[in-house]
CSV table of N, CA and C in Angstrom, one decimal:
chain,number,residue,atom,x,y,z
A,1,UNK,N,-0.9,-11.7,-13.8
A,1,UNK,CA,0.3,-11.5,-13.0
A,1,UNK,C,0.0,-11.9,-11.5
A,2,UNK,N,0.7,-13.2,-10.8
A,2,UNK,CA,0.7,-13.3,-9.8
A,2,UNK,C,1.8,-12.9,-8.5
A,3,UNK,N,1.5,-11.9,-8.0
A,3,UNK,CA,2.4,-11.5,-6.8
A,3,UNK,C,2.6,-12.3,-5.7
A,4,UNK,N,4.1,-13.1,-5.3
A,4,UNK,CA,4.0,-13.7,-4.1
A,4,UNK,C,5.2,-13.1,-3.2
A,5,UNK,N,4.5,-12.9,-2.3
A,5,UNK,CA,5.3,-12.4,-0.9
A,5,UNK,C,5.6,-13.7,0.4
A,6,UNK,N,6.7,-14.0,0.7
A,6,UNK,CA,6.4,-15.1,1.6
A,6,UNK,C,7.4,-14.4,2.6
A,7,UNK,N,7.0,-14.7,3.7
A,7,UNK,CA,8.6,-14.1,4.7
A,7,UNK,C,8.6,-15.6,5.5
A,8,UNK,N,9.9,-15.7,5.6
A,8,UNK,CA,10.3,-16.8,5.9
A,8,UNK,C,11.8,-16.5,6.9
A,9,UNK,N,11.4,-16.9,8.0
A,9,UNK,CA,11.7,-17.0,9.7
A,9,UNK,C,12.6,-18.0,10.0
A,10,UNK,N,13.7,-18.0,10.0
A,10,UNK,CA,14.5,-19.0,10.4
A,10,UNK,C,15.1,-18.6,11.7
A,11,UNK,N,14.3,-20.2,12.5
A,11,UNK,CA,14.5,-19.6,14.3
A,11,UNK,C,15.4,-21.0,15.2
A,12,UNK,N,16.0,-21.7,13.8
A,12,UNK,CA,16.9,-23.2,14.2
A,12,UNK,C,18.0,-22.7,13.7
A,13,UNK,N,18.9,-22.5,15.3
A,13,UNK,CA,20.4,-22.0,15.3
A,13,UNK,C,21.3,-23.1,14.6
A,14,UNK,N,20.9,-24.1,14.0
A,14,UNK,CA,21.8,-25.2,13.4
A,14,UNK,C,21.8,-25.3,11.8
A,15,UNK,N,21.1,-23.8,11.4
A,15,UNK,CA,20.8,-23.5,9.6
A,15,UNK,C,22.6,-22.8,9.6
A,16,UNK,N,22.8,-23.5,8.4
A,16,UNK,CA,24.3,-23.4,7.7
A,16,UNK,C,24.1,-22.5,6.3
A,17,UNK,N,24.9,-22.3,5.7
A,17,UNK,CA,25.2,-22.0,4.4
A,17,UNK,C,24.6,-22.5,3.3
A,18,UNK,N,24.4,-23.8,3.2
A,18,UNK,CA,23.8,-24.5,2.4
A,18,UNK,C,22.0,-24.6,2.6
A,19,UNK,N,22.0,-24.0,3.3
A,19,UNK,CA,20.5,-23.9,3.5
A,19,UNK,C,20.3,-22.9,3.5
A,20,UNK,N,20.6,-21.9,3.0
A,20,UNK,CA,20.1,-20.8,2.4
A,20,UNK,C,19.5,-20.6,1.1
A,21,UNK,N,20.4,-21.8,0.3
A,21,UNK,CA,20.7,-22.0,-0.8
A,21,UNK,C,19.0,-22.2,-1.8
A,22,UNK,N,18.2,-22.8,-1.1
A,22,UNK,CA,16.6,-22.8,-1.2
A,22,UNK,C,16.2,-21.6,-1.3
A,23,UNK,N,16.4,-20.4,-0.3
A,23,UNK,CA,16.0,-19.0,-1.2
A,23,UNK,C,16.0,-18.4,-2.3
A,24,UNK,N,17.0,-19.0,-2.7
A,24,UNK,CA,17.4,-18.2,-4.6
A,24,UNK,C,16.4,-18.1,-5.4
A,25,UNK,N,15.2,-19.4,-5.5
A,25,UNK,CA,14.6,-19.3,-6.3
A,25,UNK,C,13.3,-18.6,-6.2
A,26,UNK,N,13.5,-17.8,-4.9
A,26,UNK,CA,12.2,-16.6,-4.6
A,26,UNK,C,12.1,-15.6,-5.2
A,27,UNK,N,10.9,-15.0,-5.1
A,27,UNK,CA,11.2,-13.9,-5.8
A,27,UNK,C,10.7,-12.8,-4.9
A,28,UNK,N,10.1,-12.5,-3.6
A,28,UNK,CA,10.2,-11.0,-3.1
A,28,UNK,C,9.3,-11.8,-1.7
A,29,UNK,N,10.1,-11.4,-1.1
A,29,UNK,CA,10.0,-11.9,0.4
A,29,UNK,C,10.8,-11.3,1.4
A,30,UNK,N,10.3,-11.4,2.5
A,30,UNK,CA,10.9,-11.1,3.9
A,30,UNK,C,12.0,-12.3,4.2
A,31,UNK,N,12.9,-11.8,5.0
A,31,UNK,CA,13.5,-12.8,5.4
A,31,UNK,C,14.3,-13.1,7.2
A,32,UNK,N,13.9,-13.6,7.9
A,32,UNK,CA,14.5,-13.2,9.4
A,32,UNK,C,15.4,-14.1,9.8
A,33,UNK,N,16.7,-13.9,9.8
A,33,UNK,CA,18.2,-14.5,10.4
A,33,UNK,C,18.9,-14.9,11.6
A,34,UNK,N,17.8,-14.3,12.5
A,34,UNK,CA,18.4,-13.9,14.0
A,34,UNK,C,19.1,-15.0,14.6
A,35,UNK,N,20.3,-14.8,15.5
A,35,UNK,CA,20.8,-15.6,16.2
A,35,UNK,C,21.4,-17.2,16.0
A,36,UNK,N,22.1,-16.9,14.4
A,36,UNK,CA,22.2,-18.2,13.6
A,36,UNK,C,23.5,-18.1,13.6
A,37,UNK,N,24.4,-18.6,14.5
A,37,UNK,CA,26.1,-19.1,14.8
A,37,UNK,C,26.6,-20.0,13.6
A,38,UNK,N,26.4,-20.8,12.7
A,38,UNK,CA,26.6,-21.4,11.5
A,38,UNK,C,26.9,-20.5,10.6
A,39,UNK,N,25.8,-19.6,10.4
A,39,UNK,CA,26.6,-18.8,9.1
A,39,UNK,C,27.2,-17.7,8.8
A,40,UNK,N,28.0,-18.0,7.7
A,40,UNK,CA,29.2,-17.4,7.5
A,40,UNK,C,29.4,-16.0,6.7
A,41,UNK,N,29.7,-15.6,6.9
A,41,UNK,CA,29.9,-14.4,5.6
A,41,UNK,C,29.8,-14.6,4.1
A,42,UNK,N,30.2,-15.5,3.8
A,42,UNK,CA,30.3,-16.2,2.6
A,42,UNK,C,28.9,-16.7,2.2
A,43,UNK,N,28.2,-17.3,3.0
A,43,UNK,CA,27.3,-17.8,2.8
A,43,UNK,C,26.2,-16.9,2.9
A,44,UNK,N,26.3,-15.9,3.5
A,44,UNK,CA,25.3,-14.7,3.9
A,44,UNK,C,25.6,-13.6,2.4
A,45,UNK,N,26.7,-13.4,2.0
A,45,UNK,CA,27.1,-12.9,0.9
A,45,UNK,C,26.0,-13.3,-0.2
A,46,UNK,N,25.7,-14.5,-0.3
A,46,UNK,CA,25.2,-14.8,-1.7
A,46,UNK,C,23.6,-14.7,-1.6
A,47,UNK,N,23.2,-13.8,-0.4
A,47,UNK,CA,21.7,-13.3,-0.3
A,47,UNK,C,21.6,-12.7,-1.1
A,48,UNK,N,22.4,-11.9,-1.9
A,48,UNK,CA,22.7,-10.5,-2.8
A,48,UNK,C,21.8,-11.1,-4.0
A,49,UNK,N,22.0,-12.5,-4.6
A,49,UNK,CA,20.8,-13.1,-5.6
A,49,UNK,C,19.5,-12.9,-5.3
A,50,UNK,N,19.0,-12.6,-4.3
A,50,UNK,CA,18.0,-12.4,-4.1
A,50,UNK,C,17.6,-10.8,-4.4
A,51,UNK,N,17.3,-10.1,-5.7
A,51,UNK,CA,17.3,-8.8,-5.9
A,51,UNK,C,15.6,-8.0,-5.4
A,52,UNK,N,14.9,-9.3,-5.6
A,52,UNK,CA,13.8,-8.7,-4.5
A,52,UNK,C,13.3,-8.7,-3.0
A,53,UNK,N,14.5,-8.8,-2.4
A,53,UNK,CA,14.6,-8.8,-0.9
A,53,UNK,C,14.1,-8.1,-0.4
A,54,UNK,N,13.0,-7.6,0.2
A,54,UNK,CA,12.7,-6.8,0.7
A,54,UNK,C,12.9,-6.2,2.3
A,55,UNK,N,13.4,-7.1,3.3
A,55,UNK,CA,13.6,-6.9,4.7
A,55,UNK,C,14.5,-8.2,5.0
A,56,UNK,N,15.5,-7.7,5.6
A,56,UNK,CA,16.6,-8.8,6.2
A,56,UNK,C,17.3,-8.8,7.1
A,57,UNK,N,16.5,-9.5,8.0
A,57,UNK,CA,17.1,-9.2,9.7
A,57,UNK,C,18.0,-10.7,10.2
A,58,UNK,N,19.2,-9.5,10.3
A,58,UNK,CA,20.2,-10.7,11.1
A,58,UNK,C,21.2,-10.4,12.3
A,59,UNK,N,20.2,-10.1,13.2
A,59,UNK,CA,20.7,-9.8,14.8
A,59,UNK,C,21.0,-11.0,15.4
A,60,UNK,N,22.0,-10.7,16.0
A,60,UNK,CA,22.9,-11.2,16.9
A,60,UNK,C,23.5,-13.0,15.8
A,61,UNK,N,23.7,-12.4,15.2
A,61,UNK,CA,24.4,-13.3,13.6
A,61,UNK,C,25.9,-12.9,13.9
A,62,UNK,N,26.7,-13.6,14.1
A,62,UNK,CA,28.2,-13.7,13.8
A,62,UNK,C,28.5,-13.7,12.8
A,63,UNK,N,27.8,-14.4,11.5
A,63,UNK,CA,28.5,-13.8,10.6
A,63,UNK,C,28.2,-12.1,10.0
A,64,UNK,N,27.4,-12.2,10.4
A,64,UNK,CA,26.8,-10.5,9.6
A,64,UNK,C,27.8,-9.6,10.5
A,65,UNK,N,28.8,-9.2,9.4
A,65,UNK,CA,30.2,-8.0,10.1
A,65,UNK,C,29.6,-6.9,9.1
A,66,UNK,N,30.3,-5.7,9.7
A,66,UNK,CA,30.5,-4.2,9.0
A,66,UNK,C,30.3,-4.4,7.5
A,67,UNK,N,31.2,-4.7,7.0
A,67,UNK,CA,31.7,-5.4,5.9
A,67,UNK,C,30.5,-5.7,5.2
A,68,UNK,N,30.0,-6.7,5.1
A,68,UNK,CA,28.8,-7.7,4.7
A,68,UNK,C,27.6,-6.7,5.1
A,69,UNK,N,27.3,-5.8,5.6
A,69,UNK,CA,26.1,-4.1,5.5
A,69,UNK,C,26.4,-3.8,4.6
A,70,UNK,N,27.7,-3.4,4.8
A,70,UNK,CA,28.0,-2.4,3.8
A,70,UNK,C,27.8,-3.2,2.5
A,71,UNK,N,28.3,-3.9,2.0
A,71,UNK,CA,27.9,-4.7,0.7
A,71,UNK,C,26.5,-5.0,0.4
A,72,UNK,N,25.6,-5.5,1.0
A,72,UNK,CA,24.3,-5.4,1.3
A,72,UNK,C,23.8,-4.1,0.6
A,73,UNK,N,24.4,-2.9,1.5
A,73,UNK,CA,23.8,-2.0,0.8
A,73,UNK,C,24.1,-1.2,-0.3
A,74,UNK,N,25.3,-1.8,-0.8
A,74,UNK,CA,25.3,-1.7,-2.5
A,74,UNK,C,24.8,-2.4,-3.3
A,75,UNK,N,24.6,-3.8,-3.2
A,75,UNK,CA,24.1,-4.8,-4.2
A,75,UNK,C,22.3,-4.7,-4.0
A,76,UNK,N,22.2,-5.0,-2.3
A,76,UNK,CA,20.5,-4.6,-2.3
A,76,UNK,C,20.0,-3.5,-1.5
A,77,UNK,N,20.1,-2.2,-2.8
A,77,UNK,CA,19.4,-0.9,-2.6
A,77,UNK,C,18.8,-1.3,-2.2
A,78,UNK,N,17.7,-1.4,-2.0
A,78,UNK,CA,16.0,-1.3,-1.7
A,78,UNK,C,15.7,-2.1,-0.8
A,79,UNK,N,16.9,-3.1,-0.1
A,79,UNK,CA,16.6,-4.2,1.0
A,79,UNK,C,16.9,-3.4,2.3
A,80,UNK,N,15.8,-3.2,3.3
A,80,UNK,CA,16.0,-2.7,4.5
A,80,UNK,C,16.4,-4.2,5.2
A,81,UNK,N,17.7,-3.9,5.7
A,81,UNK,CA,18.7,-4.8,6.3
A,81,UNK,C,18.6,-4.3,7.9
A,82,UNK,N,18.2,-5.2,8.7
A,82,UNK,CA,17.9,-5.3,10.5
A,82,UNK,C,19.2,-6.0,10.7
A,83,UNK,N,20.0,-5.0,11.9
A,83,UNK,CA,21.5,-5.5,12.2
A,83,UNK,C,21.4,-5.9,13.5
């Protein structure tokens, strides 16, 4: 059984929606969001695929609303989500 943990830092304000889209096929990793004006709610929504998330920081993110926490923390119990 190999365990991979990767955390993966996204610090280029010009990452969109579709570039998220490369996460899905992870399986238990960090992930850091901060200060990314492109993306959308919609597109932040479909993090929820990722059931082994373990940490997900997305300060000062325009898309990350009330809304999109709260969903977060129905779909990913166990993901500590940084607002």
């Amino acid at each position: 059984c190999v365990c991979v943990c990767v955390c993966v830092c996204v610090c280029v304000a010009q990452v969109q929606d579709f570039g998220l889209q490369h996460l899905f096929g992870m399986r238990s990793f960090v992930s850091s969001l901060p200060r990314c004006p492109l993306l959308t709610t919609t597109g932040l929504s479909g993090l929820i695929q990722l059931q082994e998330l373990e940490e997900l920081e997305l300060t000062n993110c325009p898309g990350a609303t009330a809304e999109l926490f709260k969903y977060y923390s129905q779909h990913l119990p166990h993901c500590m989500v940084i607002e």
